[in-house]
Structure formats: C-alpha cells, structure tokens
CSV table of C-alpha atoms and ligand atoms in Angstrom, one decimal:
chain,number,residue,atom,x,y,z
A,29,UNK,CA,-25.0,1.0,1.4
A,30,UNK,CA,-25.2,4.8,1.7
A,31,UNK,CA,-22.2,7.1,1.2
A,32,UNK,CA,-18.9,6.4,3.2
A,33,UNK,CA,-18.4,9.3,5.6
A,34,UNK,CA,-16.1,8.1,8.2
A,35,UNK,CA,-13.0,5.9,7.8
A,36,UNK,CA,-10.9,3.8,10.2
A,37,UNK,CA,-7.4,3.0,9.2
A,38,UNK,CA,-5.5,0.3,11.0
A,39,UNK,CA,-1.8,0.6,10.9
A,40,UNK,CA,0.1,4.0,10.9
A,41,UNK,CA,3.1,2.9,8.8
A,42,UNK,CA,4.0,4.3,5.4
A,43,UNK,CA,0.8,3.1,3.7
A,44,UNK,CA,-1.5,3.5,6.7
A,45,UNK,CA,-0.6,7.1,7.4
A,46,UNK,CA,-0.7,8.0,3.7
A,47,UNK,CA,-4.2,6.5,3.5
A,48,UNK,CA,-5.4,8.3,6.6
A,49,UNK,CA,-4.0,11.6,5.2
A,50,UNK,CA,-5.6,11.1,1.8
A,51,UNK,CA,-9.0,10.4,3.4
A,52,UNK,CA,-8.8,13.4,5.7
A,53,UNK,CA,-7.7,15.6,2.7
A,54,UNK,CA,-11.0,14.5,1.0
A,55,UNK,CA,-13.0,15.8,3.9
A,56,UNK,CA,-13.7,12.5,5.7
A,57,UNK,CA,-13.4,11.9,9.4
A,58,UNK,CA,-10.6,9.4,10.1
A,59,UNK,CA,-9.6,7.3,13.1
A,60,UNK,CA,-6.0,6.1,12.7
A,61,UNK,CA,-5.3,3.1,14.9
A,62,UNK,CA,-1.9,1.7,15.9
A,63,UNK,CA,-1.6,-0.6,19.0
A,64,UNK,CA,1.6,1.1,20.3
A,65,UNK,CA,1.9,4.9,21.0
A,66,UNK,CA,5.4,5.3,19.5
A,67,UNK,CA,4.6,4.1,15.9
A,68,UNK,CA,1.3,6.0,16.1
A,69,UNK,CA,3.2,9.2,16.9
A,70,UNK,CA,5.6,8.4,14.0
A,71,UNK,CA,2.7,8.0,11.7
A,72,UNK,CA,1.1,11.3,12.8
A,73,UNK,CA,4.5,13.1,12.3
A,74,UNK,CA,4.8,11.6,8.8
A,75,UNK,CA,1.4,13.0,8.0
A,76,UNK,CA,2.4,16.5,9.3
A,77,UNK,CA,5.6,16.3,7.2
A,78,UNK,CA,3.7,15.3,4.1
A,79,UNK,CA,1.1,18.1,4.6
A,80,UNK,CA,3.9,20.6,5.1
A,81,UNK,CA,5.4,19.5,1.7
A,82,UNK,CA,2.0,20.2,0.0
A,83,UNK,CA,2.0,23.7,1.7
A,84,UNK,CA,5.6,24.3,0.6
A,85,UNK,CA,4.7,23.3,-3.0
A,86,UNK,CA,1.7,25.7,-2.9
A,87,UNK,CA,-0.8,22.9,-3.3
A,88,UNK,CA,-2.5,23.4,0.2
A,89,UNK,CA,-3.2,26.5,2.2
A,90,UNK,CA,-2.3,26.7,5.9
A,91,UNK,CA,-6.0,26.8,6.8
A,92,UNK,CA,-6.7,23.6,4.7
A,93,UNK,CA,-3.6,22.0,6.2
A,94,UNK,CA,-5.0,22.6,9.8
A,95,UNK,CA,-8.5,21.4,8.9
A,96,UNK,CA,-7.1,18.2,7.3
A,97,UNK,CA,-4.9,17.4,10.3
A,98,UNK,CA,-7.9,18.1,12.7
A,99,UNK,CA,-10.0,15.5,10.9
A,100,UNK,CA,-7.6,12.7,12.0
A,101,UNK,CA,-8.1,11.2,15.4
A,102,UNK,CA,-5.2,9.0,16.6
A,103,UNK,CA,-6.0,6.0,18.8
A,104,UNK,CA,-4.4,2.9,20.3
A,105,UNK,CA,-7.8,1.1,20.7
A,106,UNK,CA,-9.3,-0.8,17.7
A,107,UNK,CA,-12.8,-0.3,19.2
A,108,UNK,CA,-12.5,3.4,18.4
A,109,UNK,CA,-13.4,2.6,14.7
A,110,UNK,CA,-16.8,1.3,15.8
A,111,UNK,CA,-18.8,4.1,14.2
A,112,UNK,CA,-16.9,4.0,10.9
A,113,UNK,CA,-18.5,3.1,7.6
A,114,UNK,CA,-15.3,1.7,6.2
A,115,UNK,CA,-12.1,0.4,7.8
A,116,UNK,CA,-8.9,-0.1,5.8
A,117,UNK,CA,-6.4,-2.4,7.2
A,118,UNK,CA,-2.8,-1.6,6.5
A,119,UNK,CA,-0.9,-3.5,9.1
A,120,UNK,CA,2.0,-6.0,8.8
A,121,UNK,CA,1.7,-8.5,5.9
A,122,UNK,CA,1.1,-11.5,8.1
A,123,UNK,CA,-2.0,-13.6,7.6
A,124,UNK,CA,-2.4,-14.6,11.3
A,125,UNK,CA,-2.1,-11.0,12.6
A,126,UNK,CA,-4.4,-9.7,9.8
A,127,UNK,CA,-6.9,-12.5,10.5
A,128,UNK,CA,-7.1,-11.6,14.2
A,129,UNK,CA,-7.7,-8.0,13.3
A,130,UNK,CA,-10.4,-8.9,10.8
A,131,UNK,CA,-12.2,-11.0,13.4
A,132,UNK,CA,-12.1,-8.1,15.9
A,133,UNK,CA,-13.3,-5.5,13.3
A,134,UNK,CA,-16.2,-7.8,12.4
A,135,UNK,CA,-17.2,-7.7,16.1
A,136,UNK,CA,-17.0,-4.0,16.7
A,137,UNK,CA,-18.3,-2.6,13.4
A,138,UNK,CA,-21.9,-1.9,12.5
A,139,UNK,CA,-23.4,-4.5,10.1
A,140,UNK,CA,-23.4,-2.1,7.1
A,141,UNK,CA,-19.6,-1.3,7.4
A,142,UNK,CA,-17.1,-2.5,4.8
A,143,UNK,CA,-13.7,-3.9,5.7
A,144,UNK,CA,-10.8,-3.6,3.3
A,145,UNK,CA,-7.3,-4.7,3.2
A,146,UNK,CA,-4.4,-2.8,1.6
A,147,UNK,CA,-2.5,-6.0,1.2
A,148,UNK,CA,-0.3,-6.1,-1.9
A,149,UNK,CA,-0.2,-9.9,-2.3
A,150,UNK,CA,-2.1,-11.9,0.3
A,151,UNK,CA,-5.4,-13.7,-0.5
A,152,UNK,CA,-8.2,-11.3,0.3
A,153,UNK,CA,-10.8,-14.1,0.5
A,154,UNK,CA,-8.8,-15.8,3.3
A,155,UNK,CA,-9.4,-12.7,5.5
A,156,UNK,CA,-13.0,-12.3,4.3
A,157,UNK,CA,-13.8,-15.9,5.2
A,158,UNK,CA,-12.9,-15.2,8.8
A,159,UNK,CA,-15.7,-12.6,9.1
A,160,UNK,CA,-19.5,-12.9,9.1
A,161,UNK,CA,-19.7,-10.3,6.2
A,162,UNK,CA,-17.5,-11.7,3.3
A,163,UNK,CA,-19.7,-9.8,0.9
A,164,UNK,CA,-18.6,-6.6,2.5
A,165,UNK,CA,-14.8,-7.4,2.4
A,166,UNK,CA,-12.6,-6.4,-0.5
A,167,UNK,CA,-9.0,-5.3,-1.3
A,168,UNK,CA,-8.3,-1.6,-1.6
A,169,UNK,CA,-4.7,-1.3,-2.7
A,170,UNK,CA,-3.0,2.1,-2.7
A,171,UNK,CA,0.4,3.1,-4.1
A,172,UNK,CA,3.4,4.8,-2.5
A,173,UNK,CA,3.4,7.7,-1.9
A,174,UNK,CA,-0.3,7.4,-1.2
A,175,UNK,CA,-1.1,11.2,-1.1
A,176,UNK,CA,0.4,11.6,-4.6
A,177,UNK,CA,-0.2,8.4,-6.6
A,178,UNK,CA,-3.6,8.4,-8.4
A,179,UNK,CA,-4.3,4.7,-8.6
A,180,UNK,CA,-6.4,2.5,-6.3
A,181,UNK,CA,-6.9,-1.2,-7.1
A,182,UNK,CA,-10.3,-2.4,-5.9
A,183,UNK,CA,-10.0,-6.1,-5.4
A,184,UNK,CA,-13.1,-8.2,-5.7
A,185,UNK,CA,-13.0,-11.7,-4.2
A,186,UNK,CA,-15.3,-14.5,-5.2
A,187,UNK,CA,-17.6,-13.4,-2.3
A,188,UNK,CA,-17.5,-9.5,-2.6
A,189,UNK,CA,-20.9,-8.1,-3.6
A,190,UNK,CA,-21.3,-5.7,-6.5
A,191,UNK,CA,-22.8,-3.2,-4.0
A,192,UNK,CA,-19.5,-3.2,-2.1
A,193,UNK,CA,-17.5,-2.8,-5.3
A,194,UNK,CA,-19.7,0.2,-6.3
A,195,UNK,CA,-19.3,1.8,-2.9
A,196,UNK,CA,-15.5,1.4,-3.1
A,197,UNK,CA,-15.4,2.9,-6.6
A,198,UNK,CA,-17.4,5.9,-5.5
A,199,UNK,CA,-15.2,6.2,-2.4
A,200,UNK,CA,-11.9,6.1,-4.4
A,201,UNK,CA,-13.2,8.8,-6.7
A,202,UNK,CA,-14.1,10.9,-3.7
A,203,UNK,CA,-10.5,10.6,-2.6
A,204,UNK,CA,-9.5,12.0,-6.0
A,205,UNK,CA,-8.1,8.6,-7.1
A,206,UNK,CA,-8.8,6.6,-10.2
A,207,UNK,CA,-10.0,3.0,-9.3
A,208,UNK,CA,-9.4,-0.1,-11.4
A,209,UNK,CA,-11.0,-3.4,-10.7
A,210,UNK,CA,-8.9,-6.5,-10.2
A,211,UNK,CA,-9.4,-10.1,-9.2
A,212,UNK,CA,-8.1,-11.6,-6.0
A,213,UNK,CA,-4.8,-13.1,-7.2
A,214,UNK,CA,-1.4,-12.2,-5.9
A,215,UNK,CA,0.0,-8.9,-7.1
A,216,UNK,CA,-3.4,-7.9,-8.6
A,217,UNK,CA,-2.7,-5.8,-11.8
A,218,UNK,CA,0.2,-3.5,-11.0
A,219,UNK,CA,2.5,-5.7,-9.0
A,220,UNK,CA,1.8,-8.6,-11.3
A,221,UNK,CA,3.5,-6.5,-14.0
A,222,UNK,CA,5.8,-4.3,-12.0
A,223,UNK,CA,7.5,-7.0,-9.8
A,224,UNK,CA,8.7,-9.2,-12.7
A,225,UNK,CA,10.1,-6.0,-14.4
A,226,UNK,CA,12.0,-5.0,-11.2
A,227,UNK,CA,13.3,-8.6,-10.8
A,228,UNK,CA,14.4,-8.7,-14.4
A,229,UNK,CA,16.3,-5.4,-13.9
A,230,UNK,CA,18.2,-7.1,-11.0
A,231,UNK,CA,19.0,-10.1,-13.3
A,232,UNK,CA,20.4,-7.8,-15.9
A,233,UNK,CA,22.6,-6.2,-13.3
A,234,UNK,CA,23.8,-9.6,-12.2
A,235,UNK,CA,24.5,-10.5,-15.8
A,236,UNK,CA,26.6,-7.4,-16.2
A,237,UNK,CA,24.6,-6.0,-19.1
A,238,UNK,CA,24.9,-2.4,-17.8
A,239,UNK,CA,25.5,-0.4,-14.7
A,240,UNK,CA,22.5,0.3,-12.4
A,241,UNK,CA,22.8,4.0,-13.2
A,242,UNK,CA,22.6,3.3,-16.9
A,243,UNK,CA,19.7,0.9,-16.5
A,244,UNK,CA,17.9,3.5,-14.5
A,245,UNK,CA,18.6,6.3,-17.0
A,246,UNK,CA,17.6,4.0,-19.8
A,247,UNK,CA,14.1,3.5,-18.4
A,248,UNK,CA,13.7,7.2,-17.3
A,249,UNK,CA,14.9,8.8,-20.4
A,250,UNK,CA,13.9,6.1,-22.9
A,251,UNK,CA,10.4,5.4,-21.5
A,252,UNK,CA,9.6,8.4,-19.4
A,253,UNK,CA,9.3,6.5,-16.1
A,254,UNK,CA,9.7,8.9,-13.1
A,255,UNK,CA,12.2,6.5,-11.5
A,256,UNK,CA,14.4,3.8,-12.9
A,257,UNK,CA,14.0,0.2,-11.6
A,258,UNK,CA,16.8,0.4,-9.0
A,259,UNK,CA,15.6,3.8,-7.7
A,260,UNK,CA,12.1,2.3,-7.5
A,261,UNK,CA,13.3,-0.9,-5.7
A,262,UNK,CA,15.0,1.3,-3.1
A,263,UNK,CA,11.8,3.4,-2.8
A,264,UNK,CA,9.4,0.5,-2.4
A,265,UNK,CA,11.9,-1.5,-0.2
A,266,UNK,CA,13.9,-4.5,-1.2
A,267,UNK,CA,12.3,-6.6,1.6
A,268,UNK,CA,8.8,-5.7,0.4
A,269,UNK,CA,9.7,-6.6,-3.2
A,270,UNK,CA,11.3,-9.8,-2.1
A,271,UNK,CA,8.2,-10.7,0.0
A,272,UNK,CA,5.8,-10.0,-2.8
A,273,UNK,CA,7.9,-11.9,-5.3
A,274,UNK,CA,7.9,-15.0,-3.0
A,275,UNK,CA,4.1,-14.9,-2.6
A,276,UNK,CA,3.6,-14.5,-6.4
A,277,UNK,CA,6.1,-17.3,-7.2
A,278,UNK,CA,4.5,-19.6,-4.6
A,279,UNK,CA,1.1,-19.1,-6.3
A,280,UNK,CA,2.0,-19.1,-10.0
A,281,UNK,CA,5.3,-21.0,-10.1
A,282,UNK,CA,6.4,-18.6,-12.9
A,283,UNK,CA,10.2,-18.3,-13.1
A,284,UNK,CA,9.8,-14.6,-13.9
A,285,UNK,CA,8.5,-14.2,-10.4
A,286,UNK,CA,11.4,-16.0,-8.7
A,287,UNK,CA,13.6,-13.6,-6.6
A,288,UNK,CA,17.1,-13.3,-8.1
A,289,UNK,CA,20.0,-14.3,-5.7
A,290,UNK,CA,21.3,-10.7,-5.4
A,291,UNK,CA,17.9,-9.5,-4.1
A,292,UNK,CA,17.8,-12.2,-1.4
A,293,UNK,CA,21.4,-11.4,-0.4
A,294,UNK,CA,20.8,-7.7,-0.2
A,295,UNK,CA,17.8,-8.3,2.0
A,296,UNK,CA,19.9,-10.6,4.2
A,297,UNK,CA,22.5,-7.9,4.4
A,298,UNK,CA,19.9,-5.4,5.6
A,299,UNK,CA,20.2,-3.3,2.5
A,300,UNK,CA,16.5,-2.6,2.2
A,301,UNK,CA,16.6,0.7,0.3
A,302,UNK,CA,15.8,4.2,1.4
A,303,UNK,CA,14.3,3.1,4.7
A,304,UNK,CA,17.6,1.5,5.9
A,305,UNK,CA,19.8,4.2,4.4
A,306,UNK,CA,21.3,1.8,1.8
A,307,UNK,CA,20.0,-0.3,-1.0
A,308,UNK,CA,21.2,-0.2,-4.6
A,309,UNK,CA,22.1,3.4,-3.8
A,310,UNK,CA,23.4,5.1,-0.7
A,311,UNK,CA,21.1,7.5,1.2
A,312,UNK,CA,23.5,8.2,4.1
B,8,3HC,N1,3.7,13.6,0.7
B,8,3HC,C1,4.4,12.4,0.8
B,8,3HC,N2,5.6,12.2,0.1
B,8,3HC,C2,5.9,13.2,-0.8
B,8,3HC,C3,5.2,14.4,-1.0
B,8,3HC,C4,4.1,14.6,-0.2
B,8,3HC,N3,3.3,15.7,-0.2
B,8,3HC,N4,5.8,15.1,-1.9
B,8,3HC,C5,6.9,14.4,-2.3
B,8,3HC,N5,6.9,13.2,-1.7
B,8,3HC,C6,8.1,12.4,-1.6
B,8,3HC,C7,8.8,11.5,-2.5
B,8,3HC,O1,8.5,10.3,-2.5
B,8,3HC,C8,10.3,11.8,-2.1
B,8,3HC,O2,10.6,11.5,-0.7
B,8,3HC,P1,11.8,12.2,0.2
B,8,3HC,O3,11.6,13.7,0.2
B,8,3HC,O4,11.5,11.6,1.5
B,8,3HC,O5,13.1,11.8,-0.4
B,8,3HC,C9,10.3,13.2,-2.1
B,8,3HC,O6,9.0,13.4,-1.5
B,8,3HC,C10,10.5,13.6,-3.5
B,8,3HC,O7,9.8,14.7,-3.7
B,8,3HC,P2,10.0,15.5,-5.1
B,8,3HC,O8,9.1,16.7,-4.9
B,8,3HC,O9,11.4,15.7,-5.3
B,8,3HC,O10,9.5,14.5,-6.2
B,8,3HC,P3,8.1,14.5,-7.0
B,8,3HC,O11,7.0,15.0,-6.1
B,8,3HC,O12,8.3,15.3,-8.2
B,8,3HC,O13,7.9,13.0,-7.3
B,8,3HC,C11,7.3,10.7,-6.9
B,8,3HC,C12,8.1,12.0,-6.4
B,8,3HC,C13,5.8,11.0,-7.0
B,8,3HC,C14,7.6,9.7,-5.8
B,8,3HC,C15,7.8,10.3,-8.3
B,8,3HC,O14,9.2,10.1,-8.3
B,8,3HC,C16,7.2,9.0,-8.8
B,8,3HC,O15,6.1,9.0,-9.3
B,8,3HC,N6,7.9,7.8,-8.6
B,8,3HC,C17,7.3,6.5,-8.9
B,8,3HC,C18,6.5,6.0,-7.7
B,8,3HC,C19,5.9,4.7,-7.9
B,8,3HC,O16,6.1,4.0,-8.9
B,8,3HC,N7,5.1,4.3,-6.9
B,8,3HC,C20,4.5,3.0,-6.9
B,8,3HC,C21,5.3,2.0,-6.2
B,8,3HC,S1,4.6,0.4,-6.2
B,8,3HC,C22,3.6,0.4,-4.9
B,8,3HC,O17,3.5,1.3,-4.2
B,8,3HC,C23,2.9,-0.9,-4.7
B,8,3HC,C24,3.3,-1.7,-3.5
B,8,3HC,O18,2.4,-2.7,-3.3
B,8,3HC,C25,4.7,-2.2,-3.6
C-alpha cells in the first residue's frame, strides 16, 4: 500500500491517547474515537498535559504544540475513521469487545486500510480471522509512556502479509520509533521477558530476601534500569500485569509466568499502583 497519512485510534485511555498524540506529533491526521464523551474528554486532557510537559522541558515550541493538538479530531462515532489508512485499536483487553470492533472497522474502512491492535497479550489472529482482510491485520504494540518510549513491536500473525509488515515498519519509523518484529504469541518479545522478571521480584519480596526499596535500588543502581521492578509494577498497573501473566500462563503453562499469591491479593484489595493511588508504594 502507499504511505500511511491518516490514522484512527480507537480507545482514548492511557495507551490510546498516547498513540494518538504520537501520531499527531509526527504530522499525521488523527481521529481519536471513544464511545462515551467523558473518557474521550479525559483522553484529550491527558494529551494536553503531556504536550505541556514537552513544552516545559523545552522539547516542543508553543506553535508546534498547537499544531499537534489541532491534528487530533475527537469523536464518539467509529464511522469517523472511514477515511483512515490505518486504525489502531487500544480498547479494553476483552476478546468479545475487540472482535465486535474489528468487524465494524472492517465494514467502514476502505479495502486498502490496515487494522492493528495494541493488545499486549491476546491472540492477534483471533481478531484478524473475524475480518475479510486478515492479511492487513497485525499487532502494533506500544510502550508506556507512549510519547516517550522508543519501541514498537510489530506483530505478524500467520496471515499478515509482508506488505503490511513493511508498511507498519515504515509507519513506526515515521513516528520516530524503533520497530522490532515479533510472532503472534502472548507477551510478544518484551512482556515475555519483562513479566516473569516482575513476577520474580514479587516472589523475592514474599520470600523476605530484601525490602522492595532495596530490590528497586538494586536493579536501578546495579543494572541502570530507569525504574526498579516495584516502581515499574506500580507504573504499569498491578491489574494489567496480573492479567498479562494469566494469559501467558494459560498459553505456555510455564511456572515462571504464574502470578504470585501477593500479586493476586493486591489486585483483589484494589491496590493497582499509581492509577489507584496505592500499589507497592503510596501515591496519596
Ligand atoms: N508525556 C507523558 N508522560 C510523561 C511525559 C510526557 N511528555 N514526560 C514525563 N512523563 C511521565 C512519567 O511517566 C511520570 O509520570 P507523572 O508525572 O504522572 O508521575 C512523569 O511523567 C515523570 O516524569 P520525569 O520527567 O520525572 O521522568 P523522566 O521523563 O525522566 O522518565 C520515564 C520517566 C520515561 C517513565 C522513565 O522512568 C522510564 O523509562 N521508566 C520505565 C518505563 C517502562 O519500562 N515502560 C515500559 C512498561 S511495559 C509496557 O508498557 C508494556 C505493556 O504491555 C505492559
């Protein structure tokens, strides 16, 4: 296909609004869709806040900030993505809800358009199989915070065409990201390595090896990681990590991927990390 010029993003949550912002920053026209007005407004405010941070840090001028924001059109109607060359789905990690959206996108989009999912662990082929264009469906997995993290995983299913993969590599580079290619298995490359590491850190805490602060400092100062495992768990969300671990364990039956009892209990207690104000650390 020819170059991707306009992008639809479905879902205005943490990942969706970050993806929309990143696309607009690269000069692309973006339609950001969320079915309800309130979460759409929250997504647009998050974009404004993030752009302000870049201005404060001197990485963006006021003129560029205004031009970037103006490239994003907010909508509560999925049909508004109909003229887009690429749609990236970043809605709730629920197969039924995603499937319904993929069917709808397949109906409204032009035949050349590519549909991607930002899922971190679900089977991409299961969504692709619900469309009449499985060759034009792939995973495009971004990392949090999307406007800052450089990586994008391009996930090729057994049906994705090489032309689609090439278009997504070119697109990722246009966003200023570095793409890597991964196969369609739960966790892809990064979460497949990261999640067992995070789970193991929780096991070490359960075992009483060291305090969470010392484990975090160990990995930051000893390995140069920007965040220790407990800071990162709070940042990613304990519920998200638990959910990914469950899917990976279900697929691979590898004990390294089994959620430790403490993680499950923290999720049950509503201690989800930064987003709930409390996780391994307190953010009150
Ligand atoms: N837009 C959005 N968020 C911004 C931002 C911007 N322009 N600038 C900073 N941030 C965020 C940070 O996340 C943090 O949030 P807060 O203000 O709401 O508390 C805050 O702003 C910190 O900003 P700082 O300027 O103090 O920090 P830095 O910019 O120096 O670094 C960081 C922040 C980039 C998050 C760094 O700590 C880091 O690289 N951490 C590791 C992140 C990581 O590993 N991400 C991958 C997670 S795994 C994943 O996403 C996969 C999924 O499937 C689970």
